[in-house]
Coordinates of C-alpha atoms (C1' of nucleotides) in Angstrom, one line a residue:
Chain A
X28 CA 0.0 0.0 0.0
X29 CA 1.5 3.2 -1.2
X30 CA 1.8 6.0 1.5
X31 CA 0.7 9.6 1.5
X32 CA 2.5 12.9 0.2
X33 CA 1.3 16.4 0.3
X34 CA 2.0 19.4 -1.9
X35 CA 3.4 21.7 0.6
X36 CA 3.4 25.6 -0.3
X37 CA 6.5 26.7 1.8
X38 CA 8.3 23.8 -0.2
X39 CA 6.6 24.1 -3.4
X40 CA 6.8 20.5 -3.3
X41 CA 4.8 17.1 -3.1
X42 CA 6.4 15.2 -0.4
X43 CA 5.9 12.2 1.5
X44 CA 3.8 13.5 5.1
X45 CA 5.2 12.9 8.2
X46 CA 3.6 13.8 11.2
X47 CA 6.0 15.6 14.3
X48 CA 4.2 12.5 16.3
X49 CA 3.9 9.5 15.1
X50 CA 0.1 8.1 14.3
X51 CA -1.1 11.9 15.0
X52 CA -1.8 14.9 13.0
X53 CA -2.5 18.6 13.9
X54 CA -4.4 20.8 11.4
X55 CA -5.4 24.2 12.0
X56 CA -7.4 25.9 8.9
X57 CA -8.5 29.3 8.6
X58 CA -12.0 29.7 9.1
X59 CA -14.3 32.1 8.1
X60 CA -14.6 36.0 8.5
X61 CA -17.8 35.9 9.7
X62 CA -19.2 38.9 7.9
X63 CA -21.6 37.8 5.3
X64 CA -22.9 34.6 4.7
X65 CA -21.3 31.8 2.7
X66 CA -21.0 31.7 -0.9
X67 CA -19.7 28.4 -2.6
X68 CA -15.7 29.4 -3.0
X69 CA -15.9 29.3 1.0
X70 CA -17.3 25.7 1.5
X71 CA -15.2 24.4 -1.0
X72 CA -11.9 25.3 1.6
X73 CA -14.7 23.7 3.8
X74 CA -14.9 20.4 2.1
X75 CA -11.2 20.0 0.6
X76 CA -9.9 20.3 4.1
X77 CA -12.8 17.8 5.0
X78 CA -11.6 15.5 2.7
X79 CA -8.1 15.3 3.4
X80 CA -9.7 14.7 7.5
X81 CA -11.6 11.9 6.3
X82 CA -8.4 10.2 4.6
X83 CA -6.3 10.8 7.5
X84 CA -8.8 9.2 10.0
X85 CA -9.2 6.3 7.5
X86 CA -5.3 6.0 7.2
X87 CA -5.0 5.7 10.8
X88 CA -4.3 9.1 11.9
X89 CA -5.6 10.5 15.2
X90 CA -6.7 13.9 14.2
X91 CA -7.0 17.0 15.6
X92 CA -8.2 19.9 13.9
X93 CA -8.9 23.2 14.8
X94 CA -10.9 25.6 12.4
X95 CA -11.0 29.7 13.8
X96 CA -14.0 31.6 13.4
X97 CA -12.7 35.4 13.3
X98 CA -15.9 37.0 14.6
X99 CA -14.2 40.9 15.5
X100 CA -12.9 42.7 12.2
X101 CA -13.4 46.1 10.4
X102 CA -15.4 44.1 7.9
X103 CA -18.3 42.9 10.5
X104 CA -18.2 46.5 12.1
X105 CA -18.8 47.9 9.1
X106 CA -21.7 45.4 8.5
X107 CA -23.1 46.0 11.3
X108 CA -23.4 49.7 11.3
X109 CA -25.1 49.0 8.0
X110 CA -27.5 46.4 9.2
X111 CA -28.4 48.2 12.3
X112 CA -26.6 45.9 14.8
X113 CA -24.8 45.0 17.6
X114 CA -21.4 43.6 15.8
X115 CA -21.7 40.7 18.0
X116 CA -25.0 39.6 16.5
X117 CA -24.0 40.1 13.1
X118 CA -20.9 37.7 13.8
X119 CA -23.4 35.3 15.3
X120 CA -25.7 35.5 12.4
X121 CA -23.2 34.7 10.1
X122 CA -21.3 32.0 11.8
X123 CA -24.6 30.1 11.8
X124 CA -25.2 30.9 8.2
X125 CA -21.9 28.9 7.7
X126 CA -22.2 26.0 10.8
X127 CA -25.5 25.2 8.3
X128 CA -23.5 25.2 5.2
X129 CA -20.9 23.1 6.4
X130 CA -23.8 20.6 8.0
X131 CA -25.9 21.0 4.6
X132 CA -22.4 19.7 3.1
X133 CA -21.4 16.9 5.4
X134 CA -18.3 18.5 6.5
X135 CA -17.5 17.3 9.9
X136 CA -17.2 19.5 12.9
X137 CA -14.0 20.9 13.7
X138 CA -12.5 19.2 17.4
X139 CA -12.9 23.0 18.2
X140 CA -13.5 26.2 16.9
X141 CA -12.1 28.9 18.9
X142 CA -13.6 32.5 18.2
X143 CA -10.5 35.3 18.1
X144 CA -13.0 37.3 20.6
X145 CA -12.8 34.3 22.8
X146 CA -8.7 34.6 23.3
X147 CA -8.0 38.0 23.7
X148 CA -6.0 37.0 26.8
X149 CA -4.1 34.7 25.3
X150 CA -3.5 37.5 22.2
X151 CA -1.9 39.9 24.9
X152 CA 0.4 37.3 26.0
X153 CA 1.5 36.5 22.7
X154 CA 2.3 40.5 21.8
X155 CA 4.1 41.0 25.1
X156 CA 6.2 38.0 24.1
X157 CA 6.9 39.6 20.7
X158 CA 7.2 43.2 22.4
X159 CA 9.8 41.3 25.1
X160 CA 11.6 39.6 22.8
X161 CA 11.9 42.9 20.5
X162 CA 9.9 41.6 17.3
X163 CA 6.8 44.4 17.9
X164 CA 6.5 47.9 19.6
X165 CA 3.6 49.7 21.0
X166 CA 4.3 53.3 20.0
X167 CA 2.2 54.6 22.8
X168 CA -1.1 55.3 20.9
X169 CA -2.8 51.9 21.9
X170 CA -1.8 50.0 18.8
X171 CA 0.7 47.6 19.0
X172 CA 3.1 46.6 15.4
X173 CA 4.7 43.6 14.7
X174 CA 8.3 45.4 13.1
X175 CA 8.8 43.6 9.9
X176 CA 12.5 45.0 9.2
X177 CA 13.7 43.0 12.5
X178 CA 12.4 39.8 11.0
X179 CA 15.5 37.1 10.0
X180 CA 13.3 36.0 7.4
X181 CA 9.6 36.9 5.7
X182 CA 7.4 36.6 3.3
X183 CA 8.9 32.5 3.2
X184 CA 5.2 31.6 2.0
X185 CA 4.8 33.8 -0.8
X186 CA 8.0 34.5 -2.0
X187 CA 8.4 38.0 -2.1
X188 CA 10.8 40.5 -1.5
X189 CA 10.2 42.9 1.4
X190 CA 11.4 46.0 -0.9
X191 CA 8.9 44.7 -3.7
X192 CA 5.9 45.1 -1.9
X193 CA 3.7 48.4 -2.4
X194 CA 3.2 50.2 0.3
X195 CA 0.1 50.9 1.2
X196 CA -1.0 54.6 0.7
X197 CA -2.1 55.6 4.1
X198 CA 1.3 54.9 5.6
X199 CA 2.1 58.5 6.5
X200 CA -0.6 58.9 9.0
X201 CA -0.2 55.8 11.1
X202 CA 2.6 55.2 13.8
X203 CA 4.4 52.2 12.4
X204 CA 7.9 52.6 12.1
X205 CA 8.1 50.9 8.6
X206 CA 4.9 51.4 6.5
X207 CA 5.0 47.2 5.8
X208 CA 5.1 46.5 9.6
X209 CA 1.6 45.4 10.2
X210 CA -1.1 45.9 13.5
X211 CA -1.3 43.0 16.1
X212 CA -3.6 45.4 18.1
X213 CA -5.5 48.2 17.0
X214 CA -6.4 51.4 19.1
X215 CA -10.1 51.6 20.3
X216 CA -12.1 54.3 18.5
X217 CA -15.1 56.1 19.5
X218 CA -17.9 53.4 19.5
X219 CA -15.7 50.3 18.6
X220 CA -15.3 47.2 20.6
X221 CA -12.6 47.4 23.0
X222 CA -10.6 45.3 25.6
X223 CA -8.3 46.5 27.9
X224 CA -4.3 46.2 27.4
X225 CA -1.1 47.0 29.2
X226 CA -0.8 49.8 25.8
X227 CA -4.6 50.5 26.4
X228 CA -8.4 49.4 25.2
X229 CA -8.1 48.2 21.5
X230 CA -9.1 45.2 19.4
X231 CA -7.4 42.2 17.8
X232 CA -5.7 43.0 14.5
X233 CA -6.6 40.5 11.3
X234 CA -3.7 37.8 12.1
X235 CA -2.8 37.8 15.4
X236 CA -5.7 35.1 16.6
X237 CA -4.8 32.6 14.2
X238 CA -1.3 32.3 16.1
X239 CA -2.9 33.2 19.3
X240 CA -5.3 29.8 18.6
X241 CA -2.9 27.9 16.8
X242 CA -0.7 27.6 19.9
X243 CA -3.7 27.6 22.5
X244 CA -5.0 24.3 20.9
X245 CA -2.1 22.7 18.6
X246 CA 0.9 24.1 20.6
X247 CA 4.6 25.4 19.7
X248 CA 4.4 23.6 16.2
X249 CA 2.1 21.4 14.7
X250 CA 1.5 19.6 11.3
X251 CA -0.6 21.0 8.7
X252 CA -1.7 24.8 8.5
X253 CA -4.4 25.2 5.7
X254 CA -6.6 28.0 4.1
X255 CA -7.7 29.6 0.9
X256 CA -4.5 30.5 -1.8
X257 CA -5.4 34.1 -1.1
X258 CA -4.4 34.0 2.5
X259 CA -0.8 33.3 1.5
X260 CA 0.1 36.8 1.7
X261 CA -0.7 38.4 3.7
X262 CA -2.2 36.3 6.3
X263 CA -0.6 33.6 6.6
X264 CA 3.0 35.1 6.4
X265 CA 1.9 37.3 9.1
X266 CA 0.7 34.3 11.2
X267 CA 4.6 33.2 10.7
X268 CA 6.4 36.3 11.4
X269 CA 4.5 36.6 14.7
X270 CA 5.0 32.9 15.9
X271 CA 8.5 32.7 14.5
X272 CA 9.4 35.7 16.6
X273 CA 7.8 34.4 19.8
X274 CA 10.4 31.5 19.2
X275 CA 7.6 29.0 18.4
X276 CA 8.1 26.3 15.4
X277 CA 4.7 26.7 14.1
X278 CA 3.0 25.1 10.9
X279 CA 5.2 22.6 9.6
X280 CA 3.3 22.4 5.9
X281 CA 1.1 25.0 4.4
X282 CA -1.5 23.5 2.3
X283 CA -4.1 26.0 0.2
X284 CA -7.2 25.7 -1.8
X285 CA -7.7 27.4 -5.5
X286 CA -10.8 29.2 -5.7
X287 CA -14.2 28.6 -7.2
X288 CA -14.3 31.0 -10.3
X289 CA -17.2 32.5 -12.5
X290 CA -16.7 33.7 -16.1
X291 CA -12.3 33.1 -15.1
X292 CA -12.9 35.2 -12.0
X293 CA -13.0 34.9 -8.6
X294 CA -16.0 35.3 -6.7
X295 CA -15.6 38.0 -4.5
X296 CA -15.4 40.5 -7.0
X297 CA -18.9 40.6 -8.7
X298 CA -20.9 38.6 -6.2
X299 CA -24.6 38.8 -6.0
X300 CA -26.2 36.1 -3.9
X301 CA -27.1 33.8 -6.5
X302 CA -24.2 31.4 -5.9
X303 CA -24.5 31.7 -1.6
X304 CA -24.8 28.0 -0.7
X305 CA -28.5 28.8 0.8
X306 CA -28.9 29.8 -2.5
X307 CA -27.4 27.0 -5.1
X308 CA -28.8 24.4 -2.3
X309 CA -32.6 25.5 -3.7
X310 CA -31.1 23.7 -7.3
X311 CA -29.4 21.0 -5.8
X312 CA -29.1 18.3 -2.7
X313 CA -25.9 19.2 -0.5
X314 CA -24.6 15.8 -1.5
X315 CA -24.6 16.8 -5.1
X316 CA -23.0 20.4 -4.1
X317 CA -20.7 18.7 -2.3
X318 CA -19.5 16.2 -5.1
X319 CA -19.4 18.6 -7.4
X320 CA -17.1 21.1 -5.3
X321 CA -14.9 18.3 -3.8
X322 CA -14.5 16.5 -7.4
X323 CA -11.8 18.7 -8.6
X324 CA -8.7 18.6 -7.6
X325 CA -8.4 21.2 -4.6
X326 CA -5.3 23.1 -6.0
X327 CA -7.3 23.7 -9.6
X328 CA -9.7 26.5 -10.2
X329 CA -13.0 25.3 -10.5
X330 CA -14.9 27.4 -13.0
X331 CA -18.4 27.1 -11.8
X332 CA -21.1 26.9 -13.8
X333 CA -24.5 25.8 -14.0
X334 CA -24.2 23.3 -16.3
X335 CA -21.5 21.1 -14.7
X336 CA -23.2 21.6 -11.2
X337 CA -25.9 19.9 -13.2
X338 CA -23.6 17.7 -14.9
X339 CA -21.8 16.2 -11.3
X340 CA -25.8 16.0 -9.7
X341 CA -26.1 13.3 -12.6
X342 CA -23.1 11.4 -12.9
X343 CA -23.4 11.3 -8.8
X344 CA -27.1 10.2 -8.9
X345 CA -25.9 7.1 -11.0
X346 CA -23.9 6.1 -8.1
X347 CA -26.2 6.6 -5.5
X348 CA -28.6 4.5 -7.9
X349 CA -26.3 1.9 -8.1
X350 CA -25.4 1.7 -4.6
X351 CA -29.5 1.6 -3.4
X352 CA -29.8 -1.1 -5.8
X353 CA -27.6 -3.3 -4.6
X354 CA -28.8 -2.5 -1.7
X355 CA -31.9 -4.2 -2.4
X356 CA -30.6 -6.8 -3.8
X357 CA -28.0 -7.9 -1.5
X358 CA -30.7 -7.5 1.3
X359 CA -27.9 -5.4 3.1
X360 CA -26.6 -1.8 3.4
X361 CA -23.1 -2.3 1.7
X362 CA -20.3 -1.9 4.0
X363 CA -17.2 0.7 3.4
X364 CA -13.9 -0.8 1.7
X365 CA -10.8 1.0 0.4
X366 CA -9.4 -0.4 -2.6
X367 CA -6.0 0.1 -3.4
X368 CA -7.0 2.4 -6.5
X369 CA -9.1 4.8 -4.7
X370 CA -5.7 4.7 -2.4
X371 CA -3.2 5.6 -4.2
X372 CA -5.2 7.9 -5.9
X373 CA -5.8 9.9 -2.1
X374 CA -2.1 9.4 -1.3
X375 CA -1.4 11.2 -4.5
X376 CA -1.7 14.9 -2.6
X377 CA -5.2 13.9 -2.9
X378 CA -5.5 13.0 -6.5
X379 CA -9.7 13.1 -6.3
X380 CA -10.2 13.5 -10.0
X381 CA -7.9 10.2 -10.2
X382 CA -10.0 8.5 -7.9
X383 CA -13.0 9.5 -9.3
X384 CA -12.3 7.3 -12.7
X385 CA -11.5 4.3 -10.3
X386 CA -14.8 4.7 -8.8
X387 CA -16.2 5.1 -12.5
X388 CA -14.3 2.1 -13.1
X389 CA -16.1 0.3 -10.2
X390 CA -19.4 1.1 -11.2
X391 CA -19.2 -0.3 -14.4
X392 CA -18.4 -3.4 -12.9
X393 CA -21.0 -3.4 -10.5
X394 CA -23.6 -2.3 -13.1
X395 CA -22.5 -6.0 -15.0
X396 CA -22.7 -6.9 -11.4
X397 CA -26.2 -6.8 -11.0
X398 CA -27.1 -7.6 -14.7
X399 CA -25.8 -11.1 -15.1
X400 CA -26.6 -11.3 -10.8
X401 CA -23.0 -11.8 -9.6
X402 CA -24.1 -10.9 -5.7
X403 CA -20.1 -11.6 -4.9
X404 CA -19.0 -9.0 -6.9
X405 CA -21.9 -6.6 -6.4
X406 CA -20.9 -6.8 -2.8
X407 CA -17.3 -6.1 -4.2
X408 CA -18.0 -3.4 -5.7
X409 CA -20.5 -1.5 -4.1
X410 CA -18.5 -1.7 -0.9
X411 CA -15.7 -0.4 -2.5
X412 CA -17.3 2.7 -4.4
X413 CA -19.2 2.9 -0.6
X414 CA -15.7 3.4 1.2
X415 CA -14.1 5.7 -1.8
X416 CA -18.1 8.3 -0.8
X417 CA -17.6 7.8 3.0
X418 CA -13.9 9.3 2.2
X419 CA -15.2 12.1 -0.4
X420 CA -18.5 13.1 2.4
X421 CA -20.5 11.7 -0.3
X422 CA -22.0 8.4 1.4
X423 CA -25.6 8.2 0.8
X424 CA -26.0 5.9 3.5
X425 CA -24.2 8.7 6.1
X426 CA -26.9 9.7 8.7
X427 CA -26.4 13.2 7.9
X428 CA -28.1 12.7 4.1
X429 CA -29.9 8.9 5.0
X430 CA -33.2 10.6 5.0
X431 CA -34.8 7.7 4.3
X432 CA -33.8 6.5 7.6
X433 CA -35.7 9.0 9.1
X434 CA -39.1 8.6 8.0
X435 CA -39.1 4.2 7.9
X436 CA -42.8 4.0 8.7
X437 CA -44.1 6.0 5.9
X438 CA -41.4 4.5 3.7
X439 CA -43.2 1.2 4.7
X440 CA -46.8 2.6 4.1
X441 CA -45.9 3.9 0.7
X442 CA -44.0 1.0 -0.5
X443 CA -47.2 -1.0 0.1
X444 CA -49.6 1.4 -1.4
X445 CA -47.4 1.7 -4.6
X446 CA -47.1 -2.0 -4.7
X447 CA -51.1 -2.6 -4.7
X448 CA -50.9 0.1 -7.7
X449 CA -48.2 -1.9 -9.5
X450 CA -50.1 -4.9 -9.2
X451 CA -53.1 -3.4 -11.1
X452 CA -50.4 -2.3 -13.9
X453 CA -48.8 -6.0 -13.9
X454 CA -52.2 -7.5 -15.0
X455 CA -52.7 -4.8 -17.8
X456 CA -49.5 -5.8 -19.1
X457 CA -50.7 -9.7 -18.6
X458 CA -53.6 -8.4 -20.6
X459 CA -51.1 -6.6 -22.7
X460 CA -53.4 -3.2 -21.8
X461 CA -50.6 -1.1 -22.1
X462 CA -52.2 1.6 -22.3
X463 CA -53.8 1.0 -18.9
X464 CA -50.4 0.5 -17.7
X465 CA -48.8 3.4 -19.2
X466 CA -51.2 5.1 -18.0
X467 CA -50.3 3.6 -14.0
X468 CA -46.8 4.7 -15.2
X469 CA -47.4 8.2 -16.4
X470 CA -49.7 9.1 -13.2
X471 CA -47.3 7.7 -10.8
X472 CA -44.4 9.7 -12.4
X473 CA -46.8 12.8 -12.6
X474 CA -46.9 12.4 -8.3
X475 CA -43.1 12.3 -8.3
X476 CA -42.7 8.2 -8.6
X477 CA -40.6 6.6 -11.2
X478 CA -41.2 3.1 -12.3
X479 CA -38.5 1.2 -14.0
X480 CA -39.2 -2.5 -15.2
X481 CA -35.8 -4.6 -14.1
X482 CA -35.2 -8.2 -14.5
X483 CA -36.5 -8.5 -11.0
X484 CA -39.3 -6.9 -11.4
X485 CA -41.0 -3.2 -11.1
X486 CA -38.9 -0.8 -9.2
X487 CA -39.7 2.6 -8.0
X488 CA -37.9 5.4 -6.5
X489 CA -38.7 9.2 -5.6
X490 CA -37.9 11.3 -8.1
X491 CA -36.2 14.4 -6.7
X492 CA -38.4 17.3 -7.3
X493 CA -36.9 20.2 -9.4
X494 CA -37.6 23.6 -7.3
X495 CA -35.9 25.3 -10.5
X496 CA -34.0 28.4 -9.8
Chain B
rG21 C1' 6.9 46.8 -11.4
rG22 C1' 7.3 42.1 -8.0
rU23 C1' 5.4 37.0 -7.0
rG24 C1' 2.5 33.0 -8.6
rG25 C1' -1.2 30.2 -11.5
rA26 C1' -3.8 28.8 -16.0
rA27 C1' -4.8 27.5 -21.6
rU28 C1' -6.4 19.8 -23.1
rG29 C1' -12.0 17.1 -27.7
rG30 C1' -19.1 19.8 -28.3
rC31 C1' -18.7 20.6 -22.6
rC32 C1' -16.5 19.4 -17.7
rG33 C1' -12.0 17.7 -16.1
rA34 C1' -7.1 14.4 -14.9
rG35 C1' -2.2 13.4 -16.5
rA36 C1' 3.3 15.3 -16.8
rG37 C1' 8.7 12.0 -22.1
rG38 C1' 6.5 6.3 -25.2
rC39 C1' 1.2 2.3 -23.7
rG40 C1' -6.2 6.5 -25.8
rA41 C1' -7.7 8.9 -17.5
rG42 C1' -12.7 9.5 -16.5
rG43 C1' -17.4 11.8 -16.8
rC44 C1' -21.4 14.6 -19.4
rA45 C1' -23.6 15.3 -24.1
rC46 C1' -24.3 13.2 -28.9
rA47 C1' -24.7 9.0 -32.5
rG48 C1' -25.4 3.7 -33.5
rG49 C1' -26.4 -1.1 -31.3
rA50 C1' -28.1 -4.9 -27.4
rC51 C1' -32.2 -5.5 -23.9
rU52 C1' -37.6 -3.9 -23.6
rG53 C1' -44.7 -4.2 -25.6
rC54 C1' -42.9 1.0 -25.1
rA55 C1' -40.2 3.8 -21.6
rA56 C1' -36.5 4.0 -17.9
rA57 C1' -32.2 1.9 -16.2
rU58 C1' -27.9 -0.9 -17.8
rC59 C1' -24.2 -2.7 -21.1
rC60 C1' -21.4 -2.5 -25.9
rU61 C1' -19.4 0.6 -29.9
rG62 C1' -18.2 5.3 -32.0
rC63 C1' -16.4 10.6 -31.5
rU64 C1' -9.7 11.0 -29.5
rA65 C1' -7.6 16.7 -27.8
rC66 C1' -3.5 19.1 -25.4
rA67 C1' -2.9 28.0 -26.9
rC68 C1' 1.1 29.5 -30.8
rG69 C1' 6.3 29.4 -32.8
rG70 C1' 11.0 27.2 -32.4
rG71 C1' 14.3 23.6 -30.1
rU72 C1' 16.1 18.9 -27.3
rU73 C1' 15.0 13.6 -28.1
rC74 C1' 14.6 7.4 -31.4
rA75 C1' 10.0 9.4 -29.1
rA76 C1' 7.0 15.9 -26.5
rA77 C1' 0.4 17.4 -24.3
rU78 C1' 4.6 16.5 -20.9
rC79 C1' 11.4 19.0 -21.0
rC80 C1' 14.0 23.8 -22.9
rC81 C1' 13.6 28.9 -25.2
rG82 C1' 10.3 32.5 -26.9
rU83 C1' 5.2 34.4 -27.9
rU84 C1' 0.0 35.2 -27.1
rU85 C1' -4.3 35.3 -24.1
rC86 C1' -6.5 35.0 -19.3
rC87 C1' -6.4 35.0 -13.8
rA88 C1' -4.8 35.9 -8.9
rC89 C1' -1.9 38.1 -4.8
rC90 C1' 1.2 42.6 -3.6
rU91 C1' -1.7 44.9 4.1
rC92 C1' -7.9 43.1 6.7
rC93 C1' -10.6 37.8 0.6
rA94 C1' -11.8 30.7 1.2

RNA sequence: GGUGGAAUGGCCGAGAGGCGAGGCACAGGACUGCAAAUCCUGCUACACGGGUUCAAAUCCCGUUUCCACCUCCA
């Protein structure tokens, strides 16, 4: 069994994963800004980081992973001067909005998720650290700097030179010392939020909770620090120069997620609400959203569109089909095997579209499976395209999209009443009536039902009803 | 200006020196009273121009087009 390597960004390189201890993994991923509520390019970090949970767990990895929700920023201020709130409750509101995305998608719950607002104690010892150890300065007007000149090394991440970056315009009027050295703390203003300091009442800066978190929960170093490709810079080398000066190893592997793109673009830019998850998930189950967003490779743009949303909801559909009918036929709910395939495939820096032609492959098989009624290898192979969902959060059979489970009795009740119903179209085909029985068909498929003739007789499902857009 | 990424068939999307990824759509066939589902077959591409090589979608040089980041974006 092959084993599995990462692309790192610090390395710019795919290379085997080791953890600092053995059998364990830490994983801290940036979490939303809760400031507005998700759109699909967010749950897509969401899932891809999901994903590569799922494959650790299954490889044998005790997991820990911590996801921040940053609920204080000039962003949710803003907001909620506009919407007329306390910033508090606009932070709630949307950190709900995304706790049901990420529940509509399957994507498991973090071991924790700290809020930045929740650590602003362990925030001030991290800056009188850096201030101690000479790293940041609090020029005396309540906002604290992290000085970027001092730092033996920066901008690792992204690759940059200091001297190349553009400065930003308002640099004159501020009290750093260097226009690139960048807030840890920021002075309270008239109205904002504020918690006391040794340099006086302020509020966290953008970066300082991630390290502030990052050591709380996964301590001096840890594995795996993930997030979107646009948090490389400035983010995430600001999340390194403040835990590298504090004399702490920090993230050992950087992993990041390409965006979801419309018309080549990314989504931030011209964003109406049409593609908010709340939104797409009127089109679609959040099983299908979630194949469709986790199906691409997570370092490749995915160019959304309507058409291949509607495209993966088929091709997943014929799984699902598959896997429900053997189901039935095997008289048992199929059981979750890796095969060596789908392996690989995962070890390959997560090679999903790989996988996803090995699961193609299995389907096939399993299709011939059930037509010449080979129940060994329909067990085969349904357990196997089973295991390679559970790994992808695309399991039908998962509790969190089972609804079936959830409603057995009137399952049972309209099992039997379609059954009588079939009955009366199985002696108009005796009779060879068929337009009686097409008639049976047609009505039944007008409520919704679909009626498929098999080798083993008459076979309905629920047709999913099309709430259009 | 600096730093990265991308261009693959009607469409979506992998791959990274040699053996046609895969899916969707479409066409033909098998099966079927007809449908549906399923299976089989067909369609076979790598932005452009050079170069290296026995062999290039893949490596090298150049070009074009597009995108992102460069201090509060997943």
């Amino acid at each position: 069994m092959s084993s599995l390597s990462l692309y790192d960004t610090l390395s710019r390189a795919t290379t085997p994963f080791t953890p600092l201890v053995a059998g364990r993994v830490s994983i801290y991923l940036c979490g939303a800004t809760v400031q507005a509520p998700p759109h699909i390019g967010h749950v897509r970090s969401g899932v891809n980081f999901d994903i590569l949970r799922r494959w650790l767990i299954a490889s044998g990895y005790e997991t820990t992973f911590i996801r921040n929700v940053t609920d204080i920023d000039d962003k949710i201020l803003h907001k909620a001067v506009h919407e007329e709130m306390p910033w508090w409750a606009v932070a709630m509101k949307y950190e709900r909005a995304f706790t049901e995305a990420y529940a509509a998608l399957n994507v498991m719950p973090p071991t924790y998720e700290p809020r930045a607002t929740g650590h602003i104690t362990q925030m001030i010892e991290l800056m009188q650290r850096l201030i101690d150890r000479g790293a940041a300065y609090a020029p005396g007007n309540g906002d604290v700097y992290l000085e970027v000149r001092t730092l033996t090394s920066y901008l690792t991440l992204s690759r940059q030179n200091v001297d190349d970056l553009q400065s930003s315009e308002d640099a004159e009027e501020t009290f750093k010392r260097d226009p690139r050295d960048f807030a840890l703390w920021k002075a309270a203003k008239p109205g904002d939020p504020s918690w006391p300091t040794p340099w006086g009442p302020g509020r966290p800066g953008w970066h300082l909770e991630c390290s502030a978190m990052a050591l709380t929960y996964l301590g001096e170093s840890f594995d795996i620090h993930g997030g979107g490709l646009d948090l490389v810079f400035p983010h995430h080398e600001n999340e390194i120069a403040q835990s590298e000066s504090a004399g702490y190893g920090f993230a050992k592997s950087w992993m990041h997620n390409a965006w979801v793109t419309t018309s080549g673009e990314k989504m931030s830019k011209s964003l109406g609400n049409s593609l908010q998850v709340e939104h797409i998930l009127k089109t679609v189950r959040g099983i299908e959203l979630r194949w469709y967003l986790g199906g691409a490779h997570y370092r490749s743009m995915l160019e959304f569109s309507h058409a291949a949303l509607e495209e993966a909801s088929t091709s997943f559909r014929r799984i699902e089909a598959f896997l429900y009918r053997a189901k039935e036929i095997l008289g048992d709910t199929p059981t979750r095997v890796i095969n060596e395939t789908f392996a690989a495939a995962m070890n390959d820096d997560l090679a999903v579209p790989t996988a996803l032609a090995g699961i193609s492959e299995s389907l096939r098989l399993g299709n011939i499976a059930i037509t010449s009624d080979d129940k060994g290898a329909i067990q085969k192979h349904a357990n196997e395209i089973r295991g390679a969902l559970s790994i992808l959060g695309c399991d039908p059979f998962d509790p969190a999209f089972d609804s079936a489970n959830a409603s057995e009795d009137l399952t049972a009740a309209l099992d039997g009443t379609i059954q009588l119903v079939l009955a009366q179209r199985a002696s108009a085909r005796d009779r060879k009536d068929f337009e009686s029985s097409d008639a049976i068909r047609d009505g039944l498929l007008a409520l919704g039902i679909t009626i498929e003739d098999t080798a083993q007789g008459p076979r309905w499902s629920i047709s999913r009803t099309e709430s259009s857009n």
